Coordinates of C-alpha atoms in Angstrom, one line a residue:
Chain P
D1 CA -0.1 -7.2 -15.6
G2 CA 1.1 -3.9 -14.5
G3 CA -0.5 -1.8 -11.8
I4 CA -0.6 -0.8 -8.1
T5 CA -1.7 -3.4 -5.6
Q6 CA -2.8 -2.7 -2.1
S7 CA -3.4 -5.4 0.6
P8 CA -5.5 -6.3 2.3
K9 CA -8.7 -5.0 1.0
Y10 CA -10.3 -4.9 4.4
L11 CA -8.4 -4.5 7.6
F12 CA -9.8 -4.7 11.2
R13 CA -7.8 -3.5 14.3
K14 CA -8.3 -2.8 18.0
E15 CA -7.8 0.7 19.1
G16 CA -4.3 1.3 20.5
Q17 CA -2.7 -0.9 18.0
N18 CA -0.3 0.2 15.1
V19 CA -1.1 -1.3 11.6
T20 CA 0.7 -1.3 8.4
L21 CA -0.9 -1.0 4.9
S22 CA 0.9 -2.3 2.0
C23 CA 1.3 -0.6 -1.4
E24 CA 3.4 -2.1 -4.3
Q25 CA 3.6 -0.9 -7.9
N26 CA 5.4 -2.6 -10.8
L27 CA 5.0 0.5 -13.2
N28 CA 8.5 1.6 -12.6
H29 CA 7.1 4.9 -11.2
D30 CA 9.3 7.2 -9.1
A31 CA 6.6 9.0 -7.1
M32 CA 4.2 7.5 -4.8
Y33 CA 1.4 8.9 -2.6
W34 CA -1.0 8.0 0.3
Y35 CA -4.4 9.4 0.6
R36 CA -7.2 9.1 3.1
Q37 CA -10.8 9.2 2.0
D38 CA -13.8 9.6 4.5
P39 CA -17.4 9.3 3.4
G40 CA -18.7 12.2 1.4
Q41 CA -15.2 13.9 1.3
G42 CA -12.6 14.3 -1.3
L43 CA -9.2 12.6 -1.0
R44 CA -6.7 14.2 1.4
L45 CA -2.9 13.7 1.2
I46 CA -1.1 12.0 4.1
Y47 CA 2.4 11.4 2.7
Y48 CA 4.3 11.3 -0.6
S49 CA 7.6 10.2 -1.9
Q50 CA 9.3 11.5 -5.0
I51 CA 12.2 9.1 -4.9
V52 CA 13.6 6.1 -2.9
N53 CA 14.6 7.0 0.7
D54 CA 12.9 10.3 0.6
F55 CA 9.3 11.3 1.6
Q56 CA 7.4 14.5 2.6
K57 CA 4.4 15.1 4.8
G58 CA 1.2 15.9 3.2
D59 CA -1.8 17.8 4.6
I60 CA -2.8 15.2 7.2
A61 CA 0.4 13.5 8.3
E62 CA -0.1 13.4 12.1
G63 CA -0.4 9.9 13.4
Y64 CA 1.0 8.3 10.3
S65 CA 4.5 7.2 9.2
V66 CA 5.9 5.9 6.0
S67 CA 9.1 4.3 4.5
R68 CA 10.5 4.0 1.0
E69 CA 13.3 1.7 1.0
K70 CA 12.4 0.3 -2.5
K71 CA 11.1 2.0 -5.5
E72 CA 8.1 -0.4 -5.9
S73 CA 7.0 -0.2 -2.2
F74 CA 5.6 2.4 0.0
P75 CA 4.0 1.1 3.2
L76 CA 1.9 3.2 5.5
T77 CA 1.7 2.8 9.2
V78 CA -1.3 4.0 11.1
T79 CA -0.1 4.6 14.6
S80 CA -2.1 4.6 17.9
A81 CA -1.6 8.4 17.8
Q82 CA -4.1 8.8 14.8
K83 CA -7.3 9.8 16.6
N84 CA -9.7 8.8 13.9
P85 CA -8.1 6.0 11.9
T86 CA -11.1 4.3 10.4
A87 CA -11.2 5.4 6.8
F88 CA -10.5 4.1 3.1
Y89 CA -6.9 4.4 2.3
L90 CA -5.7 5.0 -1.2
C91 CA -2.2 4.6 -2.6
A92 CA -1.2 6.2 -6.0
S93 CA 1.9 6.6 -8.1
S94 CA 3.1 8.7 -10.9
I95 CA 5.9 8.3 -13.4
S96 CA 8.1 11.0 -11.8
S97 CA 7.9 13.9 -9.5
G98 CA 7.7 16.1 -12.6
S99 CA 4.7 14.4 -14.0
H100 CA 1.2 15.1 -12.6
E101 CA -0.8 12.1 -13.7
Q102 CA -1.4 9.9 -10.7
Y103 CA -2.8 6.4 -10.9
F104 CA -4.6 4.8 -8.0
G105 CA -4.6 1.4 -6.4
P106 CA -7.8 -0.3 -5.3
G107 CA -7.6 0.8 -1.7
T108 CA -7.7 -0.7 1.8
R109 CA -10.6 -0.1 4.1
L110 CA -9.4 0.1 7.7
T111 CA -11.7 -0.2 10.5
V112 CA -10.5 0.4 14.2
T113 CA -12.8 -0.4 17.1
Chain F
G1 CA -3.0 26.3 0.4
E2 CA -5.2 25.4 -2.7
N3 CA -8.9 24.9 -2.1
V4 CA -11.3 23.2 -4.5
E5 CA -15.1 23.4 -4.5
Q6 CA -17.1 21.0 -6.4
H7 CA -20.8 21.1 -7.4
P8 CA -23.3 19.6 -7.4
S9 CA -22.7 16.9 -4.8
T10 CA -25.4 14.7 -6.4
L11 CA -26.7 14.7 -9.9
S12 CA -29.4 12.5 -11.5
V13 CA -29.6 12.5 -15.4
Q14 CA -31.9 10.6 -17.8
E15 CA -29.9 8.2 -19.9
G16 CA -28.9 9.7 -23.1
D17 CA -29.0 13.3 -21.7
S18 CA -25.9 15.3 -20.7
A19 CA -24.2 15.7 -17.4
V20 CA -22.2 18.7 -16.2
I21 CA -20.0 18.9 -13.1
K22 CA -18.4 22.2 -12.1
C23 CA -15.3 23.0 -9.9
T24 CA -13.6 26.1 -8.9
Y25 CA -10.1 26.5 -7.4
S26 CA -8.4 29.1 -5.4
D27 CA -4.7 29.3 -6.3
S28 CA -4.1 30.9 -9.7
A29 CA -0.6 29.0 -9.8
S30 CA -2.5 25.6 -10.3
N31 CA -1.5 24.3 -13.7
Y32 CA -3.0 20.8 -13.9
F33 CA -6.8 19.7 -13.6
P34 CA -7.6 16.0 -13.6
W35 CA -11.0 14.4 -13.3
Y36 CA -11.5 11.0 -11.7
K37 CA -14.2 8.4 -11.7
Q38 CA -14.8 6.2 -8.7
E39 CA -16.9 3.2 -8.6
L40 CA -18.1 1.8 -5.2
G41 CA -15.3 0.2 -3.2
K42 CA -12.7 0.9 -5.8
G43 CA -9.8 3.3 -6.4
P44 CA -10.4 6.5 -8.5
Q45 CA -9.7 6.0 -12.2
L46 CA -8.3 9.0 -14.2
I47 CA -10.7 9.7 -17.1
I48 CA -9.6 13.0 -18.6
D49 CA -7.2 16.0 -17.6
I50 CA -6.4 19.4 -18.8
R51 CA -3.4 21.7 -18.4
S52 CA -3.5 25.4 -17.8
N53 CA -2.4 26.2 -21.4
V54 CA -5.3 24.6 -22.9
G55 CA -9.0 25.9 -22.8
E56 CA -10.8 22.6 -23.9
K57 CA -10.2 18.9 -24.2
K58 CA -12.3 16.1 -25.6
D59 CA -12.2 12.4 -25.5
Q60 CA -15.2 10.7 -27.0
R61 CA -18.3 11.4 -24.8
I62 CA -16.2 13.3 -22.2
A63 CA -14.9 16.9 -22.4
V64 CA -13.3 19.2 -20.0
T65 CA -13.3 23.1 -20.1
L66 CA -11.0 25.4 -18.2
N67 CA -11.4 29.1 -17.6
K68 CA -8.3 30.3 -16.0
T69 CA -9.5 33.8 -15.5
A70 CA -12.5 32.8 -13.6
K71 CA -10.6 29.9 -12.0
H72 CA -13.2 27.3 -12.7
F73 CA -13.2 24.0 -14.8
S74 CA -16.0 21.6 -15.8
L75 CA -16.7 18.1 -16.9
H76 CA -19.2 17.5 -19.6
I77 CA -20.4 13.8 -20.2
T78 CA -22.8 13.6 -23.3
E79 CA -25.0 10.7 -24.2
T80 CA -24.9 9.3 -20.8
Q81 CA -25.0 5.5 -20.2
P82 CA -25.8 3.4 -17.1
E83 CA -22.2 2.7 -16.7
D84 CA -21.5 6.4 -16.2
S85 CA -23.0 6.1 -12.8
A86 CA -20.2 6.7 -10.3
V87 CA -18.7 9.5 -8.0
Y88 CA -16.5 11.9 -9.9
F89 CA -13.8 13.9 -8.4
C90 CA -12.2 17.0 -9.8
A91 CA -8.7 18.2 -8.6
A92 CA -6.1 20.9 -9.1
S93 CA -2.3 20.5 -8.9
I94 CA 0.3 22.8 -7.7
N95 CA 3.9 21.5 -7.4
E96 CA 2.8 18.0 -8.2
K97 CA 0.5 17.9 -5.3
L98 CA -3.3 17.2 -6.1
T99 CA -6.1 19.0 -4.0
F100 CA -9.5 17.2 -4.6
G101 CA -13.0 18.4 -4.6
T102 CA -15.5 16.7 -2.4
G103 CA -17.0 14.6 -5.2
T104 CA -20.3 14.4 -7.3
R105 CA -22.4 11.2 -7.2
L106 CA -23.8 10.9 -10.7
T107 CA -26.8 8.6 -11.2
I108 CA -28.0 7.8 -14.7
I109 CA -31.7 6.9 -14.8
P110 CA -32.6 4.2 -17.4

């Protein structure tokens, strides 16, 4: 059963704590992406990676960090520097950096209080 | 950077009727335009896409049209069914980066 998995589905943290969201894909896709979705808004790009050990900032990278040590994994850390971390976080992948079709995981809803 | 505007934000349609959602984009260099369907609490699902060298594409009850001159593209859903109720997002791509519209909540009235 191929696809993109994100865990956990719901995550709760206290303000001031860093938290890491998991994203794994077994589609053998080269490129992976992290988006943030807020109520009534479209998706905004946080970070993306076109190849292992390389990643680029998206439109709203401040307060976030990523790593891409393995092709199938692209974890996102929401740091305490992120001013409004409560949101729905979506991970996506595409077959290569030259391909446009992006496929999304089920998302993680993060609540910080 | 690219800016994508999507209208309407909400749309209610009688079951069996057609629904149309429209998007405009700002950067003429954008060359790929996907549409996603998102159900409550789930990730977006790619339902149809179109590239800049094509004016129209159809897949069963769903079609997308693109007007490069006017920089707008539209999603058409015919013979709507209750399972079409969801939030729909358009997007425009330049250099493999997608910029999304703000979404349309489509409700199909039985």
